[in-house]
Coordinates of C-alpha atoms in Angstrom, one line a residue:
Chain E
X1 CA -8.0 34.0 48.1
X2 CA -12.3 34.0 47.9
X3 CA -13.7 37.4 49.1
X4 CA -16.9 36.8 50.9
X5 CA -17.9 39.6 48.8
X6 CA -17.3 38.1 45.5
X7 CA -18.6 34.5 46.7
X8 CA -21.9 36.1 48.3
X9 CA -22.3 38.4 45.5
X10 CA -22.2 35.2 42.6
X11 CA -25.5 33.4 43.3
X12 CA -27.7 36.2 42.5
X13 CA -26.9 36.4 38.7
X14 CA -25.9 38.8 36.6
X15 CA -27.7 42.1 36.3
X16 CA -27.1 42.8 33.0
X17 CA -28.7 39.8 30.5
X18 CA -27.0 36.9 30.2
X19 CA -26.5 37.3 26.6
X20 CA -24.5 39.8 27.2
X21 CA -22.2 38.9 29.4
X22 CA -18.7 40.9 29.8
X23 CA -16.5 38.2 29.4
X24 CA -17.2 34.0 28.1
X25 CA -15.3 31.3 29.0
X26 CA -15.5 27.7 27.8
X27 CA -15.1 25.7 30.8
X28 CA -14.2 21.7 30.1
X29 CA -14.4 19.5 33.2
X30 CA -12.5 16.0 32.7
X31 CA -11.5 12.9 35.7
X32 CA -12.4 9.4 35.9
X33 CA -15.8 8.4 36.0
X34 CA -18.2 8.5 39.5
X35 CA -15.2 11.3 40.7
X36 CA -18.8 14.1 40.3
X37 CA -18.2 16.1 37.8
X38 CA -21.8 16.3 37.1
X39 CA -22.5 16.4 40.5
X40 CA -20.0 19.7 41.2
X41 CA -22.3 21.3 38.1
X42 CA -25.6 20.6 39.3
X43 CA -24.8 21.5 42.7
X44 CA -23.1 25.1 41.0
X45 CA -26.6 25.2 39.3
X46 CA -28.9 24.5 41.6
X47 CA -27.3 24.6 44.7
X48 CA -28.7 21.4 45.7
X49 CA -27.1 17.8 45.8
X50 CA -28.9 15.0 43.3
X51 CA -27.7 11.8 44.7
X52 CA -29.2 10.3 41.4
X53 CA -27.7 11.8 38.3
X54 CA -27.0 9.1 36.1
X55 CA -23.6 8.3 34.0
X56 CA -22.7 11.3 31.5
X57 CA -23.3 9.6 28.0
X58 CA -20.6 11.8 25.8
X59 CA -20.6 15.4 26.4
X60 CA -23.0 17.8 28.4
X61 CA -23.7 21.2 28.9
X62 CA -24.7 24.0 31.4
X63 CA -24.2 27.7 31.6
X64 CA -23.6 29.2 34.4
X65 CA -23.3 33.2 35.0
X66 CA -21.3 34.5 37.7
X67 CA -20.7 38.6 38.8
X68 CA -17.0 38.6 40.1
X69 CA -15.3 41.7 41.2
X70 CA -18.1 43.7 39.7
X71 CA -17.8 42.0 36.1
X72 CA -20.1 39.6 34.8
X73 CA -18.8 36.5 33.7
X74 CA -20.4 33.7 31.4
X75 CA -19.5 30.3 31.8
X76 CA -19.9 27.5 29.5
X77 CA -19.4 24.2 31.3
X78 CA -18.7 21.4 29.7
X79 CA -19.5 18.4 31.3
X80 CA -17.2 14.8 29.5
X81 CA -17.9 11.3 30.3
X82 CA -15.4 10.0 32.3
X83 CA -15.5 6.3 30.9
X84 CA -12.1 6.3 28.6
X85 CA -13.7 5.4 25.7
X86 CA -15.2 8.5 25.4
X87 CA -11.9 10.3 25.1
X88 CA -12.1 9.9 21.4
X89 CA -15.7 11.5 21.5
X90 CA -14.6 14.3 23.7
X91 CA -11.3 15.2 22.3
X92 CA -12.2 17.5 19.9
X93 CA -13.2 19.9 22.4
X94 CA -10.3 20.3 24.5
X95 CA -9.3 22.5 21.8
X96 CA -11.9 24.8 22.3
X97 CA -11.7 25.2 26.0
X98 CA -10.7 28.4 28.4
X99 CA -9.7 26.2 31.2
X100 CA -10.0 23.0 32.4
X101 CA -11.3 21.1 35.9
X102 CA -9.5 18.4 35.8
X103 CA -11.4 16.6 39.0
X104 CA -10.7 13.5 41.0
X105 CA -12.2 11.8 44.2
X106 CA -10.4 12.3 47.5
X107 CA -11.5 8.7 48.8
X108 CA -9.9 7.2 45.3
X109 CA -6.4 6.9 44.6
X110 CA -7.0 5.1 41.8
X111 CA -9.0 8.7 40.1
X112 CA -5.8 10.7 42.0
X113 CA -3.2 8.2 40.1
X114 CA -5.5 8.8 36.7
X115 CA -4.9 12.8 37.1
X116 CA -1.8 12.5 35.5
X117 CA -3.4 10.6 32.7
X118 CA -6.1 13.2 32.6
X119 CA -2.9 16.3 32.0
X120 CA -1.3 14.5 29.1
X121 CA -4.8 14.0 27.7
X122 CA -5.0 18.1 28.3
X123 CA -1.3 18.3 27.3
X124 CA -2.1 17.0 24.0
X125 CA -5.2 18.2 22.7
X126 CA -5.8 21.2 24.6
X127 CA -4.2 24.6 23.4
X128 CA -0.6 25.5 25.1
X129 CA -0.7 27.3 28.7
X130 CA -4.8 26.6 29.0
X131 CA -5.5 26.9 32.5
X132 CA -6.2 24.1 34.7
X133 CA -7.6 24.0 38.0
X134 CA -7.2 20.8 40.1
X135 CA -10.1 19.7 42.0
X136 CA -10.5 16.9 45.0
X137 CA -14.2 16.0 45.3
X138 CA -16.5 14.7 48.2
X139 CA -14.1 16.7 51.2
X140 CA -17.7 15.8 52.8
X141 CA -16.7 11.4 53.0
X142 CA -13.3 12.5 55.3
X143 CA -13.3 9.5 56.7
X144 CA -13.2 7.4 53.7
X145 CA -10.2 9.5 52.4
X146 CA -7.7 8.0 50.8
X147 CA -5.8 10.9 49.1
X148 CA -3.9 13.2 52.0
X149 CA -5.1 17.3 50.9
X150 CA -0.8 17.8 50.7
X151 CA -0.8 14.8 48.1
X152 CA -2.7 17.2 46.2
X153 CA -1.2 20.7 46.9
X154 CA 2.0 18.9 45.4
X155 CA 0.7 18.2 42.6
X156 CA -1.2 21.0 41.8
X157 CA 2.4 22.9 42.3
X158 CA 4.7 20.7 40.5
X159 CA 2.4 21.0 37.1
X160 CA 1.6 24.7 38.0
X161 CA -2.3 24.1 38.8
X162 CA -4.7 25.8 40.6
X163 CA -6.1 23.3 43.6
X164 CA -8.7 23.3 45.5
X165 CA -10.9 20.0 48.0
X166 CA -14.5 20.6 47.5
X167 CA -17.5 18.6 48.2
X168 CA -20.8 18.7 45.8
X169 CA -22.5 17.0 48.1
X170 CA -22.3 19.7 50.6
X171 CA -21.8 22.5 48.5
X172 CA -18.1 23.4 50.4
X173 CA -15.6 25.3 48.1
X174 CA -18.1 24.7 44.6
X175 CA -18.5 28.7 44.1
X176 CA -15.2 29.4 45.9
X177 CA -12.7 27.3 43.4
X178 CA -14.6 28.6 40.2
X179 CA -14.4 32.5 41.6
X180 CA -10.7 32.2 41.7
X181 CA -11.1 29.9 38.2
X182 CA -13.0 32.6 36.7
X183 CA -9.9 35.1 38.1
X184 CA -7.3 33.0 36.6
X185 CA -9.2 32.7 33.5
X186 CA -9.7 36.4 33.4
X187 CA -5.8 36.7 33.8
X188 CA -5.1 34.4 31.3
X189 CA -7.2 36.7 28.8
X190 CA -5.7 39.8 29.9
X191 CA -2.6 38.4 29.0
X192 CA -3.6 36.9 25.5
X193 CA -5.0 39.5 24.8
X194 CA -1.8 41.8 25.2
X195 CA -0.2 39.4 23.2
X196 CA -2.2 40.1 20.2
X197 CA -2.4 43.6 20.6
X198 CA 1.5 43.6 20.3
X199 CA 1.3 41.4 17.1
X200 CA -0.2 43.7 14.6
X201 CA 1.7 46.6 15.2
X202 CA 4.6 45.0 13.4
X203 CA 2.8 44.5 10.1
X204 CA 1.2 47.7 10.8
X205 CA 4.7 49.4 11.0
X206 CA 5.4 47.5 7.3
X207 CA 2.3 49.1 5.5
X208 CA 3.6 52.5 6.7
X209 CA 6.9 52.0 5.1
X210 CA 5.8 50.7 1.9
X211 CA 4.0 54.0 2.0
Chain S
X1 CA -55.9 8.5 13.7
X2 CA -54.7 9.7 17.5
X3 CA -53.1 12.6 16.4
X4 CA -56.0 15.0 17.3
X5 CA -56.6 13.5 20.8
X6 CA -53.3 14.5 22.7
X7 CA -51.6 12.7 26.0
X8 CA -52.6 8.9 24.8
X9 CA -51.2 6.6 27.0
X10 CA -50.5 2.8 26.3
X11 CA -53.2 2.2 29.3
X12 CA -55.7 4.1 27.2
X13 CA -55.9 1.1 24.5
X14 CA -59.2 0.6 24.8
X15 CA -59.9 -3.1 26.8
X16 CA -61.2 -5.0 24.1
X17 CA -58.5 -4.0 21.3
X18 CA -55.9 -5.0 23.9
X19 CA -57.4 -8.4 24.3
X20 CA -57.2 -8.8 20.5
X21 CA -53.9 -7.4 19.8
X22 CA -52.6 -10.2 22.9
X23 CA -54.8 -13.1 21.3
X24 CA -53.0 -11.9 17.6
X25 CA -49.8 -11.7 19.5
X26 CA -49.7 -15.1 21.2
X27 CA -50.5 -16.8 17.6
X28 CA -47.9 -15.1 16.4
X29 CA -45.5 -16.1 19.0
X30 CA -46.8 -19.8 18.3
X31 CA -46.4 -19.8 15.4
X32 CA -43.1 -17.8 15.2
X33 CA -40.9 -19.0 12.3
X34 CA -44.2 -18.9 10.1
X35 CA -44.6 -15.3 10.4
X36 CA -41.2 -14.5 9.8
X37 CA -41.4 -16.1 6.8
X38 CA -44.0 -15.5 5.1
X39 CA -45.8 -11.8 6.9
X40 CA -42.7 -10.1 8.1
X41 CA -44.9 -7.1 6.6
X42 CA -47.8 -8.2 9.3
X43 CA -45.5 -8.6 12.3
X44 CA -44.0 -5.4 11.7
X45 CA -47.5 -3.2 11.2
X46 CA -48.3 -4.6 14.9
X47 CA -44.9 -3.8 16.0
X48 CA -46.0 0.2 14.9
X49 CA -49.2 -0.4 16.3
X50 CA -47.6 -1.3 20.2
X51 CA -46.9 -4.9 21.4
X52 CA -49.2 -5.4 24.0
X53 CA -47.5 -4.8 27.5
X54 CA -48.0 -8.1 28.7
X55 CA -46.0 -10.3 25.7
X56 CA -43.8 -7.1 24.9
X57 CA -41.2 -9.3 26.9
X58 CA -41.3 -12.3 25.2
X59 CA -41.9 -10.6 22.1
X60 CA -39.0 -8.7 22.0
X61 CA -36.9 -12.3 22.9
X62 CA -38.4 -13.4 19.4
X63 CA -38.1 -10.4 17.4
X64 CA -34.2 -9.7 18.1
X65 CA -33.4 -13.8 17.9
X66 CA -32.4 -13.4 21.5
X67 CA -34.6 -16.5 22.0
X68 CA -32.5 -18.4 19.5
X69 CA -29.3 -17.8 21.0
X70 CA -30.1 -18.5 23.8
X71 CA -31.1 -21.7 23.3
X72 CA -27.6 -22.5 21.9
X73 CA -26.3 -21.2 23.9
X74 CA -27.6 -23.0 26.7
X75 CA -25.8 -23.0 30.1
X76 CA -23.6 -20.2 28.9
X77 CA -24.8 -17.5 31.0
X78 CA -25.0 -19.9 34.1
X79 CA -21.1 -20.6 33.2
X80 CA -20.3 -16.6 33.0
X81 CA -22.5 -15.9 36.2
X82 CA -20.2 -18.3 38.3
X83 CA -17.2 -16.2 37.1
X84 CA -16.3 -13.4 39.2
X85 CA -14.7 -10.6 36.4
X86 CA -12.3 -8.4 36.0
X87 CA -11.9 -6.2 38.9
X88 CA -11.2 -3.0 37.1
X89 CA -15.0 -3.6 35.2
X90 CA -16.5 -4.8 38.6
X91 CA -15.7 -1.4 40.2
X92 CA -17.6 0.6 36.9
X93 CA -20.6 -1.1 36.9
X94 CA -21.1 -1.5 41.0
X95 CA -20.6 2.2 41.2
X96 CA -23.3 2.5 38.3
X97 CA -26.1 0.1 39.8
X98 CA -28.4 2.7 42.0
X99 CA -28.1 5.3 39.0
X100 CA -30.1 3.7 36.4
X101 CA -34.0 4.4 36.9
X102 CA -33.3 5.2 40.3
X103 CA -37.0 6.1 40.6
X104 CA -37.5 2.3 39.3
X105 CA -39.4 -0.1 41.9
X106 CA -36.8 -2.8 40.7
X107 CA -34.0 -0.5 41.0
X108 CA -34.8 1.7 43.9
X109 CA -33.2 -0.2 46.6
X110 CA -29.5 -1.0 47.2
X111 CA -28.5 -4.2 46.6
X112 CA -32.1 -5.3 45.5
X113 CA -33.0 -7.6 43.2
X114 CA -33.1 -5.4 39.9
X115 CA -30.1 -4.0 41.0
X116 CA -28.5 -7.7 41.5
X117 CA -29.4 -8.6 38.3
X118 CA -28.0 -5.7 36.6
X119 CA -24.7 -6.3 37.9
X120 CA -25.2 -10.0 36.9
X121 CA -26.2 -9.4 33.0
X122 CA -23.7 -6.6 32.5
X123 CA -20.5 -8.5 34.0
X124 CA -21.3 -11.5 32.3
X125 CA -21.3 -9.2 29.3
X126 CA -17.8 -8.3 30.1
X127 CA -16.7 -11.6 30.4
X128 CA -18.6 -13.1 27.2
X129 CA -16.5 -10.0 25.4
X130 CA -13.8 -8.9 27.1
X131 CA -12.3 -7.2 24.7
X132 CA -15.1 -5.1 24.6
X133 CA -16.1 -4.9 28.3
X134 CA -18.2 -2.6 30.3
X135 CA -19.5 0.9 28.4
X136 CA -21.6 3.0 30.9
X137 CA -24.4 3.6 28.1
X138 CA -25.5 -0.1 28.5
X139 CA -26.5 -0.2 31.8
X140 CA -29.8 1.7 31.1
X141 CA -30.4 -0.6 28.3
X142 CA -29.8 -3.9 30.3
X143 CA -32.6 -1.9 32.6
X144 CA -35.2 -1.3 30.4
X145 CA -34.2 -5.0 29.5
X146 CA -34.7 -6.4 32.6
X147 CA -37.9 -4.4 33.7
X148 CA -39.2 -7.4 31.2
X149 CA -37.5 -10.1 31.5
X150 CA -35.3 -12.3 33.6
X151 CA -31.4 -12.0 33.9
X152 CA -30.3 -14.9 31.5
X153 CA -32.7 -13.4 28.8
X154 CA -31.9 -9.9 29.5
X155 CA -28.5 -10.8 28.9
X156 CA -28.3 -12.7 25.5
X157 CA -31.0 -9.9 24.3
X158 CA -28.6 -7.3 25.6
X159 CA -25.8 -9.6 23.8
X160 CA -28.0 -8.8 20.2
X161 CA -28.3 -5.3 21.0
X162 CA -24.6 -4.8 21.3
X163 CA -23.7 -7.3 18.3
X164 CA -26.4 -7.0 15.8
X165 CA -28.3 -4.0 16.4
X166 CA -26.2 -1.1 17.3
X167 CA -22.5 -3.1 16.2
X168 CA -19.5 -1.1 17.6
X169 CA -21.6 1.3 19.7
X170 CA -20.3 0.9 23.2
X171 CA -16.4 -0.9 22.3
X172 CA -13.3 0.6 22.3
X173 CA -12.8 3.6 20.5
X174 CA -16.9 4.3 20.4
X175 CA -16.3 4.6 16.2
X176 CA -19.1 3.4 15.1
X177 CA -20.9 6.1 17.2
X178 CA -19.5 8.9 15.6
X179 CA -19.7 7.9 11.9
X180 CA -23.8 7.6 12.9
X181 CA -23.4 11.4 14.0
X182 CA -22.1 11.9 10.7
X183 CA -24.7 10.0 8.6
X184 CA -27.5 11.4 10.9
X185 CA -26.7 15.2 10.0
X186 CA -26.4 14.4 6.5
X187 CA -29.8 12.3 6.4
X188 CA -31.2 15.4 8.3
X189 CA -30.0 17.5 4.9
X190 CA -32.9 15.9 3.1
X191 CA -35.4 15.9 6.1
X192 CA -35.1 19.2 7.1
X193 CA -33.0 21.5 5.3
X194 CA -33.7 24.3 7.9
X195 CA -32.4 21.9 10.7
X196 CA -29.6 21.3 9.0
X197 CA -28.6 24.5 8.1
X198 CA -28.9 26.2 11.5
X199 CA -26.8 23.5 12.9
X200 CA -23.5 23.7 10.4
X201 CA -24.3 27.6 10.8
X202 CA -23.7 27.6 14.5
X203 CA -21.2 24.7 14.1
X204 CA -23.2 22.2 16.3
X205 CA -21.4 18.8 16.5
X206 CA -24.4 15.6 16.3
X207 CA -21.9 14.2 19.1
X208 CA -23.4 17.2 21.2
X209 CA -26.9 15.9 20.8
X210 CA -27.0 12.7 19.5
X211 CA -24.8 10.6 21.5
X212 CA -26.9 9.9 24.5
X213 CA -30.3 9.4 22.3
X214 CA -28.3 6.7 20.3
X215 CA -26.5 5.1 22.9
X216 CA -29.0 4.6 25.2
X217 CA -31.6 4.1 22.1
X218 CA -33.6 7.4 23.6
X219 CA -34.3 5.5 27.4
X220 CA -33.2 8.4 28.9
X221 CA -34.9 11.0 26.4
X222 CA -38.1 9.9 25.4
X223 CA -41.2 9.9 28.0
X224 CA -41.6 5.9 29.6
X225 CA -44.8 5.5 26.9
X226 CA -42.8 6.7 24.2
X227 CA -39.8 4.5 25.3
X228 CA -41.4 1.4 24.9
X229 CA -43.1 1.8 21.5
X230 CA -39.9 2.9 19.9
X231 CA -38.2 0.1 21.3
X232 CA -40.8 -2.3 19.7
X233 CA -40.7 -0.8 16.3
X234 CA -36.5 -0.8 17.3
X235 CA -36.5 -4.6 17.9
X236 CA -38.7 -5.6 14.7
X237 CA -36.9 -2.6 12.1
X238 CA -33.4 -2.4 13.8
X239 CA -31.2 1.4 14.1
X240 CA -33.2 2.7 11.2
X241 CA -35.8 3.7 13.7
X242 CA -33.4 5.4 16.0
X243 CA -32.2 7.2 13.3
X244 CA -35.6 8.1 12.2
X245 CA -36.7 8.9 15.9
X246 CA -33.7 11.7 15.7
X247 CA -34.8 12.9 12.7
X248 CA -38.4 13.4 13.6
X249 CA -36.7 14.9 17.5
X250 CA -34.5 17.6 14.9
X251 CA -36.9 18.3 12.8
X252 CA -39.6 19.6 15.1
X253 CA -37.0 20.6 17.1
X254 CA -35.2 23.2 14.9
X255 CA -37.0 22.7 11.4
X256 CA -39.0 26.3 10.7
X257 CA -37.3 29.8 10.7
X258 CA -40.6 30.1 13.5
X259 CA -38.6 27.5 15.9
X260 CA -35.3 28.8 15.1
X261 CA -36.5 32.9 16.5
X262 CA -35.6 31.6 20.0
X263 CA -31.9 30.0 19.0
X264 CA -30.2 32.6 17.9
X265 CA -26.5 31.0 19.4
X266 CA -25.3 27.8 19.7
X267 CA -26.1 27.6 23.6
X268 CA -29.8 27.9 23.1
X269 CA -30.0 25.9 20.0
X270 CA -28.1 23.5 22.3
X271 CA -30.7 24.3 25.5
X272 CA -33.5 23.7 23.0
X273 CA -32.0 20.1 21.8
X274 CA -31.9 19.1 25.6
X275 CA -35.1 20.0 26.8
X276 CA -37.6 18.9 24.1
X277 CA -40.9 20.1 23.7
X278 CA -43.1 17.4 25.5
X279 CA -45.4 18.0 22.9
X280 CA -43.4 16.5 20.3
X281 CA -41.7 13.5 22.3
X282 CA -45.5 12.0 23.0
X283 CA -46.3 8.7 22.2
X284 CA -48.9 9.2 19.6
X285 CA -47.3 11.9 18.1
X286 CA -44.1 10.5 17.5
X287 CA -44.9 7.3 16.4
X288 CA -47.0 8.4 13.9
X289 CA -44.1 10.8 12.1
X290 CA -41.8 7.9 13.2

């Protein structure tokens, strides 16, 4: 769950530079074209709705600092056509990515059906256990809905993803579902970062007997 | 000549050099095959010096041999308009209509003429190659197309784009895309070795930058001035000038350890790429390093 604290706290930047951020994530967002990928981004940016972005032509970028539970978080967010030609363009930079919003539109089965085209895409070029947050777009058209919010939730749980329904266009759950991203990513660090720290102590442990 | 006098636009031509450069123009365009034969070299120094905004059209029809196909082509486009496409490029390109030049008289209402014809010249495209069908990046391009010209020429001039000018750009796998990344960055070796340097330093992919200035031939970079002249040295030279509109972009861009102070990481070099100094994207200015 959001605190209100953490939410409200976000939009006013971080207080230390934002070169210097306590922890960087590369953030890669992926789903069939027109779902608003670039849309979710500029309304996370600027808090406004731009009803005319044009297509995303191969990759784009934005950063995007965040204070959550008193830590100040750096996103990168990387912004991929959605056209399926420009999978060959964009994946080379699965690899690199933290976690991935994988993103569909709620009044499209046909971009719902494509999410499971979308996690084989992650499946396959993306590092093992990268975390993945599913996202439902335009909550704000309900009546044109055509994917039920349970549809979703299921899944989101049966491929172990975080979900969340969020509407660019009206700005509902856009700082909510990357707060609890940004905690899952910052688990998924924690955890990788144990990992290594376990590693070297058995090479470590060699040296000392060679001694 | 302009380059001390900054913010020239086309309009600023003055009157009577206009009126020349159209009489020039129109005995050129009579006179068509002639030229081409004998003073390419002519045709293309008034293609760097601007095509006069009221032939640019028609001129553009005769530089890419648009016109030509077209007229064997006759009936053809008629034929694919009557056809009604494949549903799954229908939904792409309907969903794209109101997002090209949005801000576009022609394009700024729903279902209004420019948008009509948009949808027109780019699903006839899809059924003249289906194999190929509908790429997103050709939609602003059939625009700027049909801001001067109508829909059957639009399309067959969209047709040489795709075929001759920028071959394997918008099909399948988007190859041919990637391999000018490649050739880009190392032409940009020679240009500017700074450039260069700072971008395999901070591991910059040319994909990252370069993808939407090529694919869209800089229509959604460049300022509307700047557009149009690169697209009329574009339709006479062919993708040498995109290449060399990059190049000039990079260079100013990123090509002095001065410029480089304020990118000191891969986001800001990356920032940097995407906003471009107005300065160095200005009509005058470009063309002439151009």
């Amino acid at each position: 769950a959001v605190t209100a604290e953490g939410a409200g706290a976000a939009p006013k930047g971080c207080p230390k530079a934002p070169l210097d951020p306590d922890h960087l994530y590369n953030v890669l967002f992926v789903g069939d074209s027109h779902v608003g990928k670039t849309s979710f981004l500029y309304r996370l940016h600027a808090d406004s709705f731009n009803p005319n972005l044009t297509a995303t032509v191969g990759l784009d970028y934005r950063i995007k600092n965040l204070v959550v539970d008193n830590k100040c978080f750096a996103l990168r967010l990387w912004d991929s056509a959605g056209q399926e030609r420009y999978h060959s363009v964009t994946k080379q930079f699965f690899r690199k990515a933290d976690g991935v919003v994988l993103m569909y539109d709620i009044t499209s089965q046909y971009s719902f059906s494509d999410v499971r085209y979308w996690l084989s895409c992650i499946q396959e070029a993306a590092e093992d256990g990268v975390a993945v947050l599913l996202l439902g777009n335009k909550t704000d058209c309900a009546a044109e809905r055509q994917v039920p919010v349970k549809e979703g939730e299921c899944l989101a749980k049966e491929h172990q993803l975080m979900f969340y329904e969020c509407s660019a266009a009206s700005g509902h759950n856009v700082l909510e579902s990357m707060v609890s991203f940004i905690r899952l990513l910052k688990v998924r660090e924690d955890e990788l970062k144990k990992k290594a720290e376990e590693v070297p102590k058995a090479p470590q442990k060699k040296k000392n007997c060679c001694w | 000549l302009a380059s001390s006098s900054p913010s020239h636009r086309l309009e600023e031509v003055p009157l009577e050099v206009l009126r020349q450069r159209e009489s020039k123009w129109l005995d050129m365009l009579n006179n068509w095959d002639k030229w081409m034969a004998k003073k390419h070299k002519k045709i293309r120094l008034r293609c760097q010096k601007g095509i006069p905004p009221s032939l640019r059209g028609r001129a553009w029809q005769y530089l890419s041999g648009s016109k030509v196909k077209l007229e064997q082509n006759m009936g053809k486009f008629d034929e694919l308009d009557l056809l009604t496409g494949e549903p799954k490029w229908l939904d792409v390109i309907e969903r794209d209509l109101h997002r090209q030049f949005p801000f576009h008289e022609m394009f700024v209402s729903r279902g209004g003429h420019g948008q009509q014809d948009l949808f027109r010249v780019l699903k006839a495209y899809t059924l003249y190659r289906p194999e190929e069908g509908y790429c997103q990046a050709q939609a602003p391009i059939a625009a700027v197309l049909l801001m001067h010209m109508p829909a059957e020429q639009a399309f067959w001039c969209l047709v040489q784009i795709c075929e001759k000018y920028l071959p394997g750009y918008y099909s399948e796998k988007l190859e041919a895309i990637q391999l000018d990344g490649q050739i880009l960055f190392s032409l940009l070796h020679k240009v500017s070795p700074v450039a260069y340097k700072h971008l395999s330093k901070q591991k910059i992919d040319p994909i990252l930058y370069m993808t939407e200035w090529f694919m869209c031939a800089f229509s959604r970079t460049l300022p509307w001035s700047s557009v149009l002249r690169v697209w009329d040295m574009f339709f006479c030279e062919g993708v040498k000038i995109i290449f060399r509109v990059g190049l000039v972009l990079l260079k100013h861009t990123l090509g002095s350890s001065d410029k480089l102070k304020s990118c000191q990481g891969q986001y800001e070099t990356m920032e940097r790429l995407r906003a471009l100094s107005p300065k160095i994207m200005q009509e005058a200015f470009l063309v002439q390093e151009v």
